[in-house]
Short mmCIF file of N, CA and C in Angstrom, two decimals:
data_model
loop_
_atom_site.label_atom_id
_atom_site.label_comp_id
_atom_site.label_asym_id
_atom_site.label_seq_id
_atom_site.Cartn_x
_atom_site.Cartn_y
_atom_site.Cartn_z
N UNK A 1 29.03 8.74 7.37
CA UNK A 1 28.77 7.89 6.23
C UNK A 1 27.27 7.93 5.92
N UNK A 2 26.93 8.19 4.68
CA UNK A 2 25.54 8.24 4.26
C UNK A 2 25.01 6.84 4.00
N UNK A 3 23.73 6.63 4.32
CA UNK A 3 23.16 5.31 4.05
C UNK A 3 23.09 5.03 2.55
N UNK A 4 23.15 3.77 2.21
CA UNK A 4 23.06 3.39 0.80
C UNK A 4 21.62 3.54 0.32
N UNK A 5 21.45 3.51 -0.97
CA UNK A 5 20.10 3.60 -1.54
C UNK A 5 19.23 2.44 -1.07
N UNK A 6 19.81 1.28 -0.93
CA UNK A 6 19.02 0.12 -0.47
C UNK A 6 18.51 0.33 0.95
N UNK A 7 19.34 0.85 1.83
CA UNK A 7 18.89 1.06 3.21
C UNK A 7 17.86 2.19 3.28
N UNK A 8 18.01 3.20 2.43
CA UNK A 8 16.98 4.26 2.38
C UNK A 8 15.66 3.70 1.86
N UNK A 9 15.74 2.80 0.92
CA UNK A 9 14.54 2.18 0.37
C UNK A 9 13.83 1.32 1.43
N UNK A 10 14.60 0.59 2.21
CA UNK A 10 14.02 -0.23 3.29
C UNK A 10 13.34 0.68 4.30
N UNK A 11 13.96 1.80 4.64
CA UNK A 11 13.37 2.75 5.57
C UNK A 11 12.07 3.33 5.01
N UNK A 12 12.09 3.72 3.75
CA UNK A 12 10.86 4.26 3.12
C UNK A 12 9.77 3.20 3.07
N UNK A 13 10.13 1.95 2.80
CA UNK A 13 9.17 0.87 2.77
C UNK A 13 8.50 0.70 4.14
N UNK A 14 9.28 0.79 5.20
CA UNK A 14 8.73 0.71 6.56
C UNK A 14 7.82 1.88 6.87
N UNK A 15 8.21 3.06 6.45
CA UNK A 15 7.38 4.25 6.68
C UNK A 15 6.06 4.12 5.93
N UNK A 16 6.11 3.65 4.70
CA UNK A 16 4.88 3.44 3.93
C UNK A 16 3.99 2.42 4.63
N UNK A 17 4.57 1.33 5.11
CA UNK A 17 3.79 0.32 5.81
C UNK A 17 3.10 0.89 7.04
N UNK A 18 3.83 1.67 7.82
CA UNK A 18 3.25 2.28 9.01
C UNK A 18 2.16 3.28 8.68
N UNK A 19 2.40 4.09 7.66
CA UNK A 19 1.40 5.10 7.27
C UNK A 19 0.13 4.44 6.74
N UNK A 20 0.29 3.40 5.95
CA UNK A 20 -0.87 2.70 5.41
C UNK A 20 -1.63 2.00 6.53
N UNK A 21 -0.91 1.44 7.49
CA UNK A 21 -1.56 0.79 8.62
C UNK A 21 -2.39 1.79 9.41
N UNK A 22 -1.82 2.97 9.68
CA UNK A 22 -2.56 4.00 10.41
C UNK A 22 -3.79 4.48 9.62
N UNK A 23 -3.62 4.66 8.33
CA UNK A 23 -4.73 5.06 7.48
C UNK A 23 -5.83 4.00 7.49
N UNK A 24 -5.45 2.76 7.35
CA UNK A 24 -6.43 1.67 7.35
C UNK A 24 -7.15 1.59 8.70
N UNK A 25 -6.41 1.68 9.79
CA UNK A 25 -7.02 1.60 11.12
C UNK A 25 -8.01 2.74 11.35
N UNK A 26 -7.63 3.95 10.95
CA UNK A 26 -8.51 5.10 11.13
C UNK A 26 -9.77 4.96 10.28
N UNK A 27 -9.59 4.57 9.03
CA UNK A 27 -10.72 4.41 8.13
C UNK A 27 -11.63 3.27 8.60
N UNK A 28 -11.04 2.18 9.05
CA UNK A 28 -11.80 1.05 9.56
C UNK A 28 -12.62 1.46 10.79
N UNK A 29 -12.02 2.23 11.67
CA UNK A 29 -12.73 2.69 12.86
C UNK A 29 -13.88 3.61 12.49
N UNK A 30 -13.61 4.57 11.61
CA UNK A 30 -14.66 5.50 11.19
C UNK A 30 -15.83 4.77 10.51
N UNK A 31 -15.50 3.88 9.61
CA UNK A 31 -16.55 3.14 8.91
C UNK A 31 -17.27 2.18 9.85
N UNK A 32 -16.57 1.71 10.87
CA UNK A 32 -17.18 0.82 11.85
C UNK A 32 -18.26 1.49 12.67
N UNK A 33 -18.28 2.81 12.67
CA UNK A 33 -19.32 3.52 13.39
C UNK A 33 -20.67 3.41 12.68
N UNK A 34 -20.65 3.18 11.37
CA UNK A 34 -21.90 3.13 10.61
C UNK A 34 -22.13 1.79 9.91
N UNK A 35 -21.11 0.97 9.80
CA UNK A 35 -21.22 -0.33 9.13
C UNK A 35 -20.91 -1.45 10.11
N UNK A 36 -21.20 -2.68 9.72
CA UNK A 36 -20.78 -3.81 10.54
C UNK A 36 -19.26 -3.92 10.48
N UNK A 37 -18.69 -4.69 11.38
CA UNK A 37 -17.23 -4.81 11.44
C UNK A 37 -16.66 -5.36 10.14
N UNK A 38 -17.31 -6.36 9.58
CA UNK A 38 -16.81 -6.97 8.35
C UNK A 38 -16.95 -6.01 7.16
N UNK A 39 -18.06 -5.31 7.08
CA UNK A 39 -18.26 -4.35 6.00
C UNK A 39 -17.23 -3.22 6.10
N UNK A 40 -16.99 -2.74 7.32
CA UNK A 40 -16.02 -1.66 7.53
C UNK A 40 -14.62 -2.12 7.12
N UNK A 41 -14.27 -3.35 7.46
CA UNK A 41 -12.96 -3.88 7.12
C UNK A 41 -12.75 -3.88 5.61
N UNK A 42 -13.71 -4.45 4.88
CA UNK A 42 -13.55 -4.53 3.43
C UNK A 42 -13.64 -3.16 2.76
N UNK A 43 -14.44 -2.28 3.30
CA UNK A 43 -14.54 -0.93 2.73
C UNK A 43 -13.25 -0.14 2.97
N UNK A 44 -12.58 -0.36 4.08
CA UNK A 44 -11.33 0.34 4.39
C UNK A 44 -10.13 -0.31 3.70
N UNK A 45 -10.26 -1.57 3.37
CA UNK A 45 -9.13 -2.32 2.81
C UNK A 45 -8.74 -1.81 1.42
N UNK A 46 -9.72 -1.57 0.57
CA UNK A 46 -9.41 -1.16 -0.80
C UNK A 46 -8.68 0.19 -0.90
N UNK A 47 -9.13 1.24 -0.20
CA UNK A 47 -8.36 2.49 -0.26
C UNK A 47 -6.95 2.34 0.32
N UNK A 48 -6.83 1.56 1.38
CA UNK A 48 -5.50 1.34 1.97
C UNK A 48 -4.60 0.59 0.99
N UNK A 49 -5.17 -0.35 0.29
CA UNK A 49 -4.41 -1.11 -0.70
C UNK A 49 -3.91 -0.20 -1.83
N UNK A 50 -4.78 0.67 -2.31
CA UNK A 50 -4.38 1.62 -3.35
C UNK A 50 -3.31 2.58 -2.87
N UNK A 51 -3.46 3.06 -1.63
CA UNK A 51 -2.45 3.95 -1.06
C UNK A 51 -1.11 3.24 -0.96
N UNK A 52 -1.12 2.00 -0.52
CA UNK A 52 0.11 1.21 -0.39
C UNK A 52 0.79 1.04 -1.75
N UNK A 53 0.01 0.71 -2.75
CA UNK A 53 0.57 0.50 -4.09
C UNK A 53 1.24 1.77 -4.61
N UNK A 54 0.50 2.87 -4.56
CA UNK A 54 1.03 4.10 -5.17
C UNK A 54 2.15 4.74 -4.36
N UNK A 55 2.10 4.67 -3.03
CA UNK A 55 3.22 5.20 -2.25
C UNK A 55 4.50 4.41 -2.50
N UNK A 56 4.37 3.08 -2.55
CA UNK A 56 5.56 2.27 -2.83
C UNK A 56 6.05 2.49 -4.25
N UNK A 57 5.15 2.56 -5.21
CA UNK A 57 5.56 2.75 -6.60
C UNK A 57 6.27 4.08 -6.79
N UNK A 58 5.67 5.14 -6.27
CA UNK A 58 6.19 6.47 -6.56
C UNK A 58 7.27 6.93 -5.59
N UNK A 59 7.16 6.59 -4.32
CA UNK A 59 8.12 7.12 -3.34
C UNK A 59 9.20 6.10 -2.98
N UNK A 60 8.80 4.89 -2.58
CA UNK A 60 9.79 3.91 -2.15
C UNK A 60 10.71 3.50 -3.30
N UNK A 61 10.13 3.14 -4.41
CA UNK A 61 10.92 2.62 -5.53
C UNK A 61 11.12 3.64 -6.65
N UNK A 62 10.56 4.84 -6.51
CA UNK A 62 10.74 5.92 -7.46
C UNK A 62 10.49 5.47 -8.90
N UNK A 63 9.40 4.72 -9.07
CA UNK A 63 9.03 4.20 -10.39
C UNK A 63 8.12 5.20 -11.07
N UNK A 64 8.64 5.95 -12.03
CA UNK A 64 7.89 7.00 -12.71
C UNK A 64 7.26 6.52 -14.02
N UNK A 65 7.46 5.25 -14.34
CA UNK A 65 6.87 4.74 -15.57
C UNK A 65 5.35 4.72 -15.47
N UNK A 66 4.72 4.71 -16.61
CA UNK A 66 3.26 4.61 -16.64
C UNK A 66 2.84 3.27 -16.05
N UNK A 67 1.67 3.27 -15.45
CA UNK A 67 1.14 2.05 -14.85
C UNK A 67 0.78 1.06 -15.94
N UNK A 68 1.35 -0.13 -15.86
CA UNK A 68 1.05 -1.15 -16.86
C UNK A 68 0.07 -2.16 -16.30
N UNK A 69 -0.64 -2.81 -17.17
CA UNK A 69 -1.59 -3.83 -16.75
C UNK A 69 -0.87 -4.96 -16.02
N UNK A 70 0.28 -5.35 -16.53
CA UNK A 70 1.03 -6.45 -15.91
C UNK A 70 1.49 -6.07 -14.50
N UNK A 71 1.96 -4.85 -14.33
CA UNK A 71 2.42 -4.39 -13.02
C UNK A 71 1.27 -4.45 -12.02
N UNK A 72 0.12 -3.97 -12.42
CA UNK A 72 -1.05 -3.97 -11.55
C UNK A 72 -1.53 -5.39 -11.27
N UNK A 73 -1.54 -6.26 -12.27
CA UNK A 73 -1.96 -7.64 -12.06
C UNK A 73 -0.99 -8.40 -11.16
N UNK A 74 0.30 -8.14 -11.29
CA UNK A 74 1.28 -8.76 -10.40
C UNK A 74 1.03 -8.35 -8.96
N UNK A 75 0.77 -7.07 -8.75
CA UNK A 75 0.50 -6.58 -7.39
C UNK A 75 -0.78 -7.18 -6.85
N UNK A 76 -1.84 -7.18 -7.63
CA UNK A 76 -3.11 -7.73 -7.17
C UNK A 76 -3.05 -9.22 -6.90
N UNK A 77 -2.29 -9.94 -7.70
CA UNK A 77 -2.15 -11.39 -7.46
C UNK A 77 -1.40 -11.64 -6.16
N UNK A 78 -0.40 -10.84 -5.86
CA UNK A 78 0.29 -11.01 -4.57
C UNK A 78 -0.62 -10.65 -3.40
N UNK A 79 -1.51 -9.68 -3.61
CA UNK A 79 -2.48 -9.33 -2.57
C UNK A 79 -3.44 -10.49 -2.32
N UNK A 80 -3.92 -11.09 -3.39
CA UNK A 80 -4.85 -12.22 -3.25
C UNK A 80 -4.18 -13.38 -2.53
N UNK A 81 -2.95 -13.68 -2.88
CA UNK A 81 -2.24 -14.78 -2.25
C UNK A 81 -2.03 -14.52 -0.76
N UNK A 82 -1.66 -13.31 -0.40
CA UNK A 82 -1.40 -13.02 1.01
C UNK A 82 -2.67 -12.80 1.81
N UNK A 83 -3.77 -12.45 1.14
CA UNK A 83 -5.02 -12.24 1.85
C UNK A 83 -5.59 -13.56 2.31
#
């Protein structure tokens, strides 16, 4: 029996989360060699956030529509709330 689209989406969402976490950790570590811990964190956070957004948009949810201002603002507002 093949998994449903929903279960494949959940799996892709988990893979994206793990990949973004590894990317953020590596970038944070590298930047931490030359910046303070807080500066490295914030410098690594933005690229990881962008990677998370675009991987989920394009791969997890297969959203091929053009990026809208509302879509981006909804994502950024959820980031601010959870941060």
